[in-house]
Coordinates of C-alpha atoms in Angstrom, one line a residue:
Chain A
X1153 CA 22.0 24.8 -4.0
X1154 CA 18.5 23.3 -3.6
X1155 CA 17.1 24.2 -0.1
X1156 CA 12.9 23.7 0.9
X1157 CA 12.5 27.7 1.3
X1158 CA 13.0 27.6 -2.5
X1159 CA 10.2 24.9 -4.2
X1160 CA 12.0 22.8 -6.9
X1161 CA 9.1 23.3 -9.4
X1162 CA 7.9 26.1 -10.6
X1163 CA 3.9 27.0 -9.2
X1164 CA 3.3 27.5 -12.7
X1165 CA 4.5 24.5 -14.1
X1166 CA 3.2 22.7 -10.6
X1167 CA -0.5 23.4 -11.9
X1168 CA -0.2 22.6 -15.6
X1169 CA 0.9 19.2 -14.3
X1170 CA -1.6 18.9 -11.8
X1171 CA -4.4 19.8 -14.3
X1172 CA -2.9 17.7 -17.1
X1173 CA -3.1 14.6 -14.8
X1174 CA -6.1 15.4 -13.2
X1175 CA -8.2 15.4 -16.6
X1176 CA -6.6 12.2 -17.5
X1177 CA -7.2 10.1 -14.2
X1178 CA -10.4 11.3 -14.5
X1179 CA -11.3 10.8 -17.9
X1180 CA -9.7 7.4 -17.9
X1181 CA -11.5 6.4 -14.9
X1182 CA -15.2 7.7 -16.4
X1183 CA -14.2 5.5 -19.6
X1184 CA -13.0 2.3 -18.0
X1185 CA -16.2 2.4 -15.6
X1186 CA -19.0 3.1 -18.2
X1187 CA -20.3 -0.5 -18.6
X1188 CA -20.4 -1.1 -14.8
X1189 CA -24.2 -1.8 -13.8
X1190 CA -24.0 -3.8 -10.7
X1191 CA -22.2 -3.4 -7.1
X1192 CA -20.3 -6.5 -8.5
X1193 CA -18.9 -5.0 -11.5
X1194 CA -18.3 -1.7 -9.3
X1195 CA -16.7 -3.2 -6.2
X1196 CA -14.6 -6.2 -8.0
X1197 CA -14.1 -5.3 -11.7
X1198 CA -16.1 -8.2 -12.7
X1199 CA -13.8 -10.5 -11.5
X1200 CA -11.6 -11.6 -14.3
X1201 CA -8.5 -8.9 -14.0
X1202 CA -5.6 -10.6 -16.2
X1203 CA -2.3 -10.9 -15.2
X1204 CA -0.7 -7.6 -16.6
X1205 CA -3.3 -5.3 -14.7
X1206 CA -3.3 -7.6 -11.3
X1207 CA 0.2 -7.1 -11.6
X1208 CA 0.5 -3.6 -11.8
X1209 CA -2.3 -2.7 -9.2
X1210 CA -0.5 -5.0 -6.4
X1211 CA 2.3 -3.2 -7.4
X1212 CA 1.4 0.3 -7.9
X1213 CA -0.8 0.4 -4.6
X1214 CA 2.2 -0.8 -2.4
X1215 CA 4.5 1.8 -4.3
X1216 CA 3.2 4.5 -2.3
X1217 CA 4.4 8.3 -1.5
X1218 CA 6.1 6.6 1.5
X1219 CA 8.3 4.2 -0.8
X1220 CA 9.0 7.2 -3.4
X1221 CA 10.1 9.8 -0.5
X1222 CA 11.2 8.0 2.6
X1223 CA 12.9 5.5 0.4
X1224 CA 15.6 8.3 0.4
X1225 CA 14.9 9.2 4.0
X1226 CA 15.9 6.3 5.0
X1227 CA 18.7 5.3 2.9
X1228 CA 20.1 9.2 4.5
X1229 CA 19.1 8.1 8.1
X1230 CA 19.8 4.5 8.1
X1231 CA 22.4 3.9 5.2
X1232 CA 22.5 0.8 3.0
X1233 CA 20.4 -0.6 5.1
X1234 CA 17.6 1.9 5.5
X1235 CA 17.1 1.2 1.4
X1236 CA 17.1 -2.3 1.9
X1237 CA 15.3 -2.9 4.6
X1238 CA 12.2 -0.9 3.2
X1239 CA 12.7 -3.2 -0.1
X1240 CA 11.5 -6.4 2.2
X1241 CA 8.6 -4.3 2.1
X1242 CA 7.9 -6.9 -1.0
X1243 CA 7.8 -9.8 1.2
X1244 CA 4.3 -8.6 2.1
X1245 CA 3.1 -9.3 -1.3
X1246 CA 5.1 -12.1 -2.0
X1247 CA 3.8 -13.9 1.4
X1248 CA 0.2 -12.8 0.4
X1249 CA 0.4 -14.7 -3.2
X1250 CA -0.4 -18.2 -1.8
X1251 CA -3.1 -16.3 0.6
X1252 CA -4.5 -15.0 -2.8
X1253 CA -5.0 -18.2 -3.8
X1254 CA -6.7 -19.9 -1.0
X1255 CA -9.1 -16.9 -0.5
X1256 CA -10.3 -17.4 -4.5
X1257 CA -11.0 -21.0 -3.8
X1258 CA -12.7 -20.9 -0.5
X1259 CA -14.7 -18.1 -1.7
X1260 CA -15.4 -17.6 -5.1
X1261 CA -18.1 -15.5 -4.7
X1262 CA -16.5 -13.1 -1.5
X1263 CA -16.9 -9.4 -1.9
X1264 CA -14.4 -8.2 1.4
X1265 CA -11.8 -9.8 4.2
X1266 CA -14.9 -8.9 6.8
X1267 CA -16.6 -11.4 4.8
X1268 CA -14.0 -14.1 5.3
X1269 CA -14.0 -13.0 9.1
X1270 CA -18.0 -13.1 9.5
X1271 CA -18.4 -16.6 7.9
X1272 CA -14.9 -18.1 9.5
X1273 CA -15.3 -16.9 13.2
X1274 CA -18.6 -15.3 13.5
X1275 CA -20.1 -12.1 14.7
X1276 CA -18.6 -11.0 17.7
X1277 CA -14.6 -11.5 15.8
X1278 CA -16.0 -9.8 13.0
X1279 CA -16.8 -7.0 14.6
X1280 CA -13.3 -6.4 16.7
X1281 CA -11.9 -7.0 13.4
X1282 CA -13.8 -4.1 11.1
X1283 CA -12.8 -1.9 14.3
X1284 CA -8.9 -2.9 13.4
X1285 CA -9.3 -2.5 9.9
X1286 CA -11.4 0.5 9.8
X1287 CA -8.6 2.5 12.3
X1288 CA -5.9 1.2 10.0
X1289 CA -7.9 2.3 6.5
X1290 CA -8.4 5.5 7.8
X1291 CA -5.5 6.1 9.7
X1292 CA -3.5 5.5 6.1
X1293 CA -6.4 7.3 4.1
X1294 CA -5.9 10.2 6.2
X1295 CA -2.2 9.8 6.6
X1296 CA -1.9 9.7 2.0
X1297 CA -4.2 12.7 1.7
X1298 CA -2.3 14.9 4.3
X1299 CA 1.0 13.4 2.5
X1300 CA -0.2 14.8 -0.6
X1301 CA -0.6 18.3 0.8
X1302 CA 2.4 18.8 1.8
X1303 CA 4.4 16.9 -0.8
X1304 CA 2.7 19.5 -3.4
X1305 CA 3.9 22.0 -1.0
X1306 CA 7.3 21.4 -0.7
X1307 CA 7.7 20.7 -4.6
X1308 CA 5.7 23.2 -5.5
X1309 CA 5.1 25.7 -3.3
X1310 CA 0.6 25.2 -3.5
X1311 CA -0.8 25.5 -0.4
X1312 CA -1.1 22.6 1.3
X1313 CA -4.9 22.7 1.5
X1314 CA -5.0 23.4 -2.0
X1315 CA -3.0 20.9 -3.5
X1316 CA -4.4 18.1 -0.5
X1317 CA -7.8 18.9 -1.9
X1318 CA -7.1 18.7 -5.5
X1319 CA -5.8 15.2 -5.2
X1320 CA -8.0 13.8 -3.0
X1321 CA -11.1 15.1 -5.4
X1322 CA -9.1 13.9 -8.5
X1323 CA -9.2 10.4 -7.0
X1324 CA -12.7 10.8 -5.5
X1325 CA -13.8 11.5 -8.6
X1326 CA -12.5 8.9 -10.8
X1327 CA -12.7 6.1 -7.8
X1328 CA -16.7 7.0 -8.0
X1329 CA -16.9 7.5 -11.7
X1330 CA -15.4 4.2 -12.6
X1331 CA -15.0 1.8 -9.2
X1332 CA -12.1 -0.8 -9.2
X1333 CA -12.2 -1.0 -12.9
X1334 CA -10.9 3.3 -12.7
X1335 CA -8.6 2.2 -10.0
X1336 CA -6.9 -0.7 -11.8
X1337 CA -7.3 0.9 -15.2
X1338 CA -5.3 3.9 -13.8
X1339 CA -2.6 1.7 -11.5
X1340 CA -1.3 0.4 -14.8
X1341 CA -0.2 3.9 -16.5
X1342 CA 0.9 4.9 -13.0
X1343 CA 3.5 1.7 -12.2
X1344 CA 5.0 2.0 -15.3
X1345 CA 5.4 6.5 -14.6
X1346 CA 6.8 5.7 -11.1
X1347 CA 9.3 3.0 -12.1
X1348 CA 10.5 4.4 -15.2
X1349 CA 10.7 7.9 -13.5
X1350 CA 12.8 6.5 -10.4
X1351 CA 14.6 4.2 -13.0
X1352 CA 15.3 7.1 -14.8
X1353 CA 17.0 9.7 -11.9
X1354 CA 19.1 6.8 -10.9
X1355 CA 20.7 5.7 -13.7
X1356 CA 21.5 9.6 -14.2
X1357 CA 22.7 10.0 -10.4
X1358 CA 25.0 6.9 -11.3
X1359 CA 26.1 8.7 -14.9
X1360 CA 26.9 12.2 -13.3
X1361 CA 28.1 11.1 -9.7
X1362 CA 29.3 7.9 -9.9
X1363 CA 29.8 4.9 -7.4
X1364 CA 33.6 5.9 -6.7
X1365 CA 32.5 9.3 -5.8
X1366 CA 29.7 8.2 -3.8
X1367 CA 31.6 5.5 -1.4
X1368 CA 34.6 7.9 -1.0
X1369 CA 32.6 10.7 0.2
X1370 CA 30.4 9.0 2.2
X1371 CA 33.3 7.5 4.1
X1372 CA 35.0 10.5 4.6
X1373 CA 31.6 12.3 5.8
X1374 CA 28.9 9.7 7.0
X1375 CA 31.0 5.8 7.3
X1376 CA 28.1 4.8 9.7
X1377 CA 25.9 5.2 6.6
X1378 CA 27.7 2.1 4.8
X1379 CA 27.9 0.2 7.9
X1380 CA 26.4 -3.2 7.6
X1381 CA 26.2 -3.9 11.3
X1382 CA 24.1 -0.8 12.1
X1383 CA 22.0 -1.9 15.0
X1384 CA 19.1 1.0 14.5
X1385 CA 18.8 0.0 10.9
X1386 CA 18.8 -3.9 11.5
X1387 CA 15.8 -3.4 14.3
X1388 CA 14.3 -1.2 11.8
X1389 CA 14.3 -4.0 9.0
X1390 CA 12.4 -6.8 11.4
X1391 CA 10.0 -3.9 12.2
X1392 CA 9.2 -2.9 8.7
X1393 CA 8.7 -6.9 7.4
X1394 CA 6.3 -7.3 10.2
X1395 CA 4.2 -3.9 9.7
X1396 CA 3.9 -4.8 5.7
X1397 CA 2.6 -8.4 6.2
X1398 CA 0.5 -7.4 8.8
X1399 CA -0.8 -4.3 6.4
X1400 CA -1.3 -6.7 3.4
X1401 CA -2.6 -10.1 5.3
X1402 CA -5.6 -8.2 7.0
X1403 CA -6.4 -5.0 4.8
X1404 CA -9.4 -5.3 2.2
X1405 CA -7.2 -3.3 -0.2
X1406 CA -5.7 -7.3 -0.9
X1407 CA -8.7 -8.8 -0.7
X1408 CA -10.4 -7.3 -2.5
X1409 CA -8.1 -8.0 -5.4
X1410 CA -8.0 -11.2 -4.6
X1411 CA -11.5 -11.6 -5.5
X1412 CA -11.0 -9.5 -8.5
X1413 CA -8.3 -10.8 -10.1
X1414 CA -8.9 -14.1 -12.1
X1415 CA -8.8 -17.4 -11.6
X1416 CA -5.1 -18.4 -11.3
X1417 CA -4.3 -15.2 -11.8
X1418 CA -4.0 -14.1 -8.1
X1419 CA -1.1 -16.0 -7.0
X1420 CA 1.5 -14.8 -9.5
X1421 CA 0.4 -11.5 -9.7
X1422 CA 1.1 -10.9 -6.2
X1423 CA 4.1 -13.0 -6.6
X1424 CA 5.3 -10.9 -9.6
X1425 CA 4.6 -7.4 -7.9
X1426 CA 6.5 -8.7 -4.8
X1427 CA 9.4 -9.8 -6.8
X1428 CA 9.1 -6.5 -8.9
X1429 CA 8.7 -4.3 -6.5
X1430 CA 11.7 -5.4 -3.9
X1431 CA 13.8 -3.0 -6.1
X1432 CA 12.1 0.1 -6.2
X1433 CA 12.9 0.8 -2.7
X1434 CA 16.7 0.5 -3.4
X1435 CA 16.4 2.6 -7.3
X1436 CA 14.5 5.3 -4.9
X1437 CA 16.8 5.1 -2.0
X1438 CA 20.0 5.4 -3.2
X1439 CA 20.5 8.4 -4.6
X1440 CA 20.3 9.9 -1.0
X1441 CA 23.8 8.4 -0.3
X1442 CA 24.8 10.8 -3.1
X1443 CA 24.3 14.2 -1.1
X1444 CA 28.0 14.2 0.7
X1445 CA 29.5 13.8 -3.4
X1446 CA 27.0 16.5 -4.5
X1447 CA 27.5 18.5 -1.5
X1448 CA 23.9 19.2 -1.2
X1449 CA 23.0 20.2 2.4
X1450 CA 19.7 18.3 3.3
X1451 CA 17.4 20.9 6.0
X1452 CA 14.8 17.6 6.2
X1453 CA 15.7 14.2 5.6
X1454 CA 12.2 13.9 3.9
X1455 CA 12.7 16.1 1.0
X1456 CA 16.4 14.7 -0.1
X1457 CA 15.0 12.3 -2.7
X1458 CA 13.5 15.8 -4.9
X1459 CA 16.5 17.8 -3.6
X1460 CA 18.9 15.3 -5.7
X1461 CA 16.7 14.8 -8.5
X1462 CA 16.9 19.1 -8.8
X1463 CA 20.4 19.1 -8.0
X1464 CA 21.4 16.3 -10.6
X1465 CA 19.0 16.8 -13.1
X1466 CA 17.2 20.5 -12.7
X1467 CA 14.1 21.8 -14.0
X1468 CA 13.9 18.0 -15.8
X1469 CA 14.7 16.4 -12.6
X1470 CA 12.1 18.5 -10.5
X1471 CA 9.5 18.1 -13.2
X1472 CA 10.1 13.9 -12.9
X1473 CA 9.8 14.0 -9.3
X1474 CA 6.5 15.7 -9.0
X1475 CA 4.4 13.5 -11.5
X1476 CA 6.5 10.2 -9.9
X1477 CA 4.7 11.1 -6.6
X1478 CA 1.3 12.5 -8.2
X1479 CA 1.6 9.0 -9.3
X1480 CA 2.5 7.1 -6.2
X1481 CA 0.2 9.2 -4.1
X1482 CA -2.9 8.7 -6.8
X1483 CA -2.2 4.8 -7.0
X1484 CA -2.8 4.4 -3.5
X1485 CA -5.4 7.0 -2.3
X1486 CA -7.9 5.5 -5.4
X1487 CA -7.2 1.7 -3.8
X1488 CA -7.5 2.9 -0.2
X1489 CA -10.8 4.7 -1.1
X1490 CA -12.2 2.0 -3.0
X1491 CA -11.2 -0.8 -1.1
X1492 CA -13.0 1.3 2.4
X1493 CA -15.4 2.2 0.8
X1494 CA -16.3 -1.6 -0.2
X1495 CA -16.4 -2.6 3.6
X1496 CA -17.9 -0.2 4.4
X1497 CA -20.8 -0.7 2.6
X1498 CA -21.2 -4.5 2.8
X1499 CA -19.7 -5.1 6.9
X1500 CA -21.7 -2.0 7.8
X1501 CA -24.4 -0.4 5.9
X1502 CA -25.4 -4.1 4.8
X1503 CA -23.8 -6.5 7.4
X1504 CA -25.7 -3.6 10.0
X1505 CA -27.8 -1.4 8.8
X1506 CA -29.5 -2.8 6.0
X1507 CA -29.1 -6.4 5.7
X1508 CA -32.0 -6.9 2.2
X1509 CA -30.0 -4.3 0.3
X1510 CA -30.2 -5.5 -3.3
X1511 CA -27.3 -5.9 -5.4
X1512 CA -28.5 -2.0 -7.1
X1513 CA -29.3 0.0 -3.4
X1514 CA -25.4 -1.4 -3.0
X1515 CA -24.3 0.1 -6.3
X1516 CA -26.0 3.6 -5.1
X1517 CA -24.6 3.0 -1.7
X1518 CA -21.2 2.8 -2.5
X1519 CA -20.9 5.6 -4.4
X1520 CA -22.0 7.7 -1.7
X1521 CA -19.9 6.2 0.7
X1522 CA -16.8 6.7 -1.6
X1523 CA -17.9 10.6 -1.3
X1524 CA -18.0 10.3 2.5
X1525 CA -15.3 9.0 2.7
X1526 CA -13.8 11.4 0.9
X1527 CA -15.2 14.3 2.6
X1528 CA -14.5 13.1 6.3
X1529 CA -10.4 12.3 5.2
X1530 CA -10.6 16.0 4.0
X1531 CA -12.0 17.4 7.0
X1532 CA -9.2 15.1 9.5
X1533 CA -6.9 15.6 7.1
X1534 CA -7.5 19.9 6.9
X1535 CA -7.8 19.9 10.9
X1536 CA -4.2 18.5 10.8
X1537 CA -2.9 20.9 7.7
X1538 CA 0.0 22.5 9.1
X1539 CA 3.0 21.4 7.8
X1540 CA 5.1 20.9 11.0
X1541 CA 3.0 17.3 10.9
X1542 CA 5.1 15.2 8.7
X1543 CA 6.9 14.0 12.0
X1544 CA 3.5 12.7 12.8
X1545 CA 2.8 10.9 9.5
X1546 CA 5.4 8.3 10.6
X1547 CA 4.0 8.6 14.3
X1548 CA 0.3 7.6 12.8
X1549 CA 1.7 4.7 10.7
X1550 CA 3.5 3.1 13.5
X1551 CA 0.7 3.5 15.8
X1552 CA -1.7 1.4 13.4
X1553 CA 1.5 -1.0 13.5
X1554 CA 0.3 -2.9 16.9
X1555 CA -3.4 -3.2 14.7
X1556 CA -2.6 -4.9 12.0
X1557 CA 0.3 -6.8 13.2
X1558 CA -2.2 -8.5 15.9
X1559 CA -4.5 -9.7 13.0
X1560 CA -1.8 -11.5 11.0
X1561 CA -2.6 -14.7 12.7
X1562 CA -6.3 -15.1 12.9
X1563 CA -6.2 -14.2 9.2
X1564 CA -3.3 -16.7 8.3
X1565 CA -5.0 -19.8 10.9
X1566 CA -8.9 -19.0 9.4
X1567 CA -7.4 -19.9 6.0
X1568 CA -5.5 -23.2 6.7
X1569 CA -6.3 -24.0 10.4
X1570 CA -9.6 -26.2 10.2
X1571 CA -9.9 -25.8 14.3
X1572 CA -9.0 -22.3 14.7
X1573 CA -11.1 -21.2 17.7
X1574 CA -13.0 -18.5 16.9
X1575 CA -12.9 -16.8 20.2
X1576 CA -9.4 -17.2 20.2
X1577 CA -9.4 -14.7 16.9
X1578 CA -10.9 -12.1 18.6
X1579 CA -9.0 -11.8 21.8
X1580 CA -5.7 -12.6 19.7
X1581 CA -6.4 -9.0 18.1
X1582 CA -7.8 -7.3 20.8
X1583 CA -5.0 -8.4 23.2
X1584 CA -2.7 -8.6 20.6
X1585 CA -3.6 -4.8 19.6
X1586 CA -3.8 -3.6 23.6
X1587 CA -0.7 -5.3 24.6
X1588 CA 1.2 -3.8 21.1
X1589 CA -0.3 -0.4 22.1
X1590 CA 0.9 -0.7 25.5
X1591 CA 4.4 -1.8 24.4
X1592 CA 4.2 1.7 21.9
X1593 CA 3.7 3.7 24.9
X1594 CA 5.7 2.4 27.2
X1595 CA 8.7 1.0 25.2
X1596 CA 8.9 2.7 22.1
X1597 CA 7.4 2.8 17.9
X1598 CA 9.7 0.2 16.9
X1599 CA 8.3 -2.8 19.2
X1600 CA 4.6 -2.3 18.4
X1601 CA 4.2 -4.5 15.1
X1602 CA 6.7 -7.3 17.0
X1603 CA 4.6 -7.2 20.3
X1604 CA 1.0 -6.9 19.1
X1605 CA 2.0 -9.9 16.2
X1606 CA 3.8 -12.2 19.0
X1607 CA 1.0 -11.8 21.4
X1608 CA -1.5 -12.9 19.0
X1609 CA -0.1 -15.9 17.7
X1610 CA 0.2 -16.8 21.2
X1611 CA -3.4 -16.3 22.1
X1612 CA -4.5 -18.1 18.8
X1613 CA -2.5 -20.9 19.4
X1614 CA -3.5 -21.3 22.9
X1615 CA -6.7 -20.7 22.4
X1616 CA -7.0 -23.5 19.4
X1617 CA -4.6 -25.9 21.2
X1618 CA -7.3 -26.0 24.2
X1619 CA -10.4 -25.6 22.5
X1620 CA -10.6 -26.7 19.0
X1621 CA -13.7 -25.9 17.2
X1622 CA -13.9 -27.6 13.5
X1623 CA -15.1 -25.6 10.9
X1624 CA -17.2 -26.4 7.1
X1625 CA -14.8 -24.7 4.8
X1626 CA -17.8 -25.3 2.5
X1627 CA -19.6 -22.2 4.2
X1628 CA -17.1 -19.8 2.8
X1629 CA -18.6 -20.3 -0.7
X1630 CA -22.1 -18.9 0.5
X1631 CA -21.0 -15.3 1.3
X1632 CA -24.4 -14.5 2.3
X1633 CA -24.9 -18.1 4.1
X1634 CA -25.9 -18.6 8.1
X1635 CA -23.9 -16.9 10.0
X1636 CA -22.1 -18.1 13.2
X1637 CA -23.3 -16.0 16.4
Chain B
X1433 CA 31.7 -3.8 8.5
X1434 CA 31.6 -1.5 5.7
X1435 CA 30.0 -2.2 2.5
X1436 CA 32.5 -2.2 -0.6
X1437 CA 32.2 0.0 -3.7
X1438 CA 31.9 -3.0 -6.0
X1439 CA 29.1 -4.4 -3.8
X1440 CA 27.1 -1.2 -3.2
X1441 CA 27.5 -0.7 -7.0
X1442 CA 26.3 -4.0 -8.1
X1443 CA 23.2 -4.1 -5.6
X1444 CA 22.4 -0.6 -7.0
X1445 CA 23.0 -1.5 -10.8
X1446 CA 20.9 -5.0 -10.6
X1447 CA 17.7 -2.7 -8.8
X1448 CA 18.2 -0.4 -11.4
X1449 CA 18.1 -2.5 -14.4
X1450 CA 15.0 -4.5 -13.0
X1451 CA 13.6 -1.4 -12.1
X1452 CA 14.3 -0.3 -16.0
X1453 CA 12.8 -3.7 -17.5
X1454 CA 9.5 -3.9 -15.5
X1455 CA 7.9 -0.9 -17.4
X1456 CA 8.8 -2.9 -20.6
X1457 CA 7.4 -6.4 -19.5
X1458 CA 4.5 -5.2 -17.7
X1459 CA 3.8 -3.6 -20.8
X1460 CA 4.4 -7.0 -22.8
X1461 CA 2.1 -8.6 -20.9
X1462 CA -0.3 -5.6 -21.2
X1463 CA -0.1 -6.8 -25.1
X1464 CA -0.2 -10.3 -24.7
X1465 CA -3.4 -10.1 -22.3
X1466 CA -5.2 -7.8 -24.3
X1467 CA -4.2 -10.0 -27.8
X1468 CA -6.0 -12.8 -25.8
X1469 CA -8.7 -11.3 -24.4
X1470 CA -8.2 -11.5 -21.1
X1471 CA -7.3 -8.2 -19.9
X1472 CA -10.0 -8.2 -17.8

């Protein structure tokens, strides 16, 4: 029996892994960036990405070391539900595939969503917006890098410090070496590890367990698990939809590939990743509701997905698991760090600080901020190194839920409302966020993505019901053009 | 209201067999951009 005082992996197998992985991320990254020369080529990959890449980044950055391990928490907390209510995760994606569209059109020549918000609604929104985006980004950056710590922990048996730093430099590294070309480059090999690997554990869970085995004993054991009308796990769906739009519609992560990919390109690769990805939850999940017919006893709910891939598979099984969530932990850090770092450098250092950066002091610029970046998630992340934090991963992620739920509508009305008010957009996320908050606090996690996004459409359809203000949609195609006050 | 074995085991099998094709068509299309020269 498998139990998280005994890693599943080897240290010494843990590390040739590691180091194997390492050198190719890295190396691939250096290769796949050497021609990059301008900020352009850096930030957006030079903004042709073809179908089979922009597929495989939308889906490889949403496939993250949540979907691969709480996939199976869930399934063990929440039942059949719990897997397929994280799967409408996809409807994020699939929702943002007209968005990705639109945003090509309007602005052909956009660098980040701060962009979109500074040109659409002026200054004053586009600041309470980088505020939102910049506590989500970090919250999440933070949030993957301490995720990776202890994940190699629990596997492996590395300190978490250890293993939290060697990932976080890995993607660093290559993220700075190569831009979004490393990061897109390195999404592709990574989907196609994570899916085949999950693919892979299930279809054995299903060879040596069996369905017949699985119902029976989880009906004798855990019948709530199979229960369709589980109220918990029903709230818990509505939640989760509203937290992933709200994630993809506001986060530059999306934007940014929007402007990457190519020209009719964007919609169905988001499209296809959504309609891709809505399984990969379920293939992930699933094989928790096998621990009553394997008898495996499960001391945190977290660790059951490795614990059945051990128990099913052994050494092989352990050895699958820890490269499926190098992967999955990889494919989203590199996105998150590139995609901040791009914000960062134009709605800041240039949109603030230094406004006649050329197209090269950006190039410089945002390599140094991707190493910033990096260093400040390693310090928040080390401060918070003890692994008793996990609860708090999930605590983080729901806190940022009231954020990015409240900026769903003045991203969604800025792109297809000609009269949004831009006044309205600000106070729709700053009330929308208090209010969310509020409702966290007082009510409880699971009401602050619902709150925060109903108050905001309120306040933005109020506010552009009363006081329509018509907008150019021409002025979106200047990126650097005059700028509302 | 308890989900059968024949529907748990169908919604399973169809994820997993998706699951087990996308590798293989994002890989196809991996060809098929690159033959055209549009990978990027």
């Amino acid at each position: 029996m498998t139990g998280l005082d005994d890693p599943i992996l080897p240290t010494s197998i843990a590390w040739g892994l590691l180091a194997a992985f390492s050198v190719l991320w890295v190396v691939l990254g250096w290769w796949l960036g050497r021609h990059n020369k301008t900020a352009e080529d850096h930030m957006l990959a030079g903004r042709n990405v073809g179908l089979a890449l922009a597929t495989a980044t939308a889906m490889a950055t949403w496939v993250t070391a949540n979907t691969t391990m709480t996939a199976p928490q869930l399934a063990l907390q929440l039942g059949v539900w719990g897997m397929l209510g994280y799967s409408l995760g996809a409807l994020g994606l699939i929702l943002f595939a007209p968005l990705a569209r639109r945003i090509r059109e309007l602005m052909p020549a956009g660098f980040t969503s701060g962009d979109f918000i500074r040109l659409r609604y002026g200054k004053f929104t586009w600041r309470v917006f980088l505020v939102v985006s910049l506590i989500y980004a970090f919250g999440w950056l933070v949030s993957m890098a301490m995720a990776g710590g202890v994940l190699i922990n629990a596997l492996a048996g590395i300190d978490y410090r250890v293993g939290m730093t060697v990932i976080l430099t890995v993607c660093v590294l290559y993220t700075l070496l190569g831009g979004l070309r490393a990061v897109i480059g390195t999404d592709f090999i990574q989907t196609v590890i994570i899916i085949a690997g999950a693919a892979f554990i299930a279809w054995l869970t299903i060879d040596k367990v069996g369905f017949e085995a699985i119902h029976f004993n989880l009906m004798e054991e855990r019948p709530e698990l199979l229960n369709l009308l589980f109220p918990a796990a029903i709230m818990f769906l509505f939640n989760n939809l509203l937290f992933g739009v709200g994630e993809i519609f506001h986060s530059n992560v999306w934007w940014s590939r929007a402007f990457a990919f190519g020209r009719n390109v964007g919609f169905r690769a988001y499209l296809f990743g959504g309609l891709l990805w809505l399984p990969i939850p379920i293939v992930a999940g699933f094989i928790a509701l096998a621990t009553p017919a394997l008898g495996i006893n499960v001391p945190a709910a977290d660790m059951v997905g490795p614990l059945v891939a051990a128990e099913v598979l052994g050494l092989t099984g352990a050895i699958v698991v820890f490269i499926v969530v190098f992967a999955a932990l990889a494919s989203s850090l590199d996105s998150l760090l590139a995609a901040t770092s791009d914000l960062v450098t134009r709605d800041i250092y240039r949109g603030h600080i230094r406004p006649h950066a050329s197209e090269q002091h950006q190039f410089r610029a945002t390599k140094v901020i991707v190493v910033l970046l990096g260093l400040v998630t390693w310090l928040a992340a080390s401060y918070r190194g003890e692994l008793p934090i996990v609860g708090s991963l999930a605590e983080l992620l729901y806190f940022t839920g009231a954020f990015v739920a409240s900026a769903i509508w003045p991203i969604v009305a800025g792109l297809y409302w000609q009269r949004a008010n831009p006044q309205g957009a600000a106070w729709s996320m700053i009330l929308g966020s208090g209010i969310g908050l509020a409702s966290y606090f007082l009510i409880g996690f699971y009401v602050a993505a619902l709150v925060g996004a109903a108050v905001s459409l309120a306040v933005m359809v109020l506010s552009t019901w009363l006081m329509p203000r018509p907008f150019d949609w021409g002025r979106l195609a200047r990126p650097d053009g005059e700028v509302p006050a | 209201m308890t989900i059968s074995t024949t529907a748990l085991s169908v919604i399973v099998i169809i994820a997993t067999l998706v699951a087990t094709l996308t590798p293989i068509l994002l890989i196809a299309l991996f060809i098929r951009d690159w033959k055209k020269g549009c990978l990027w």
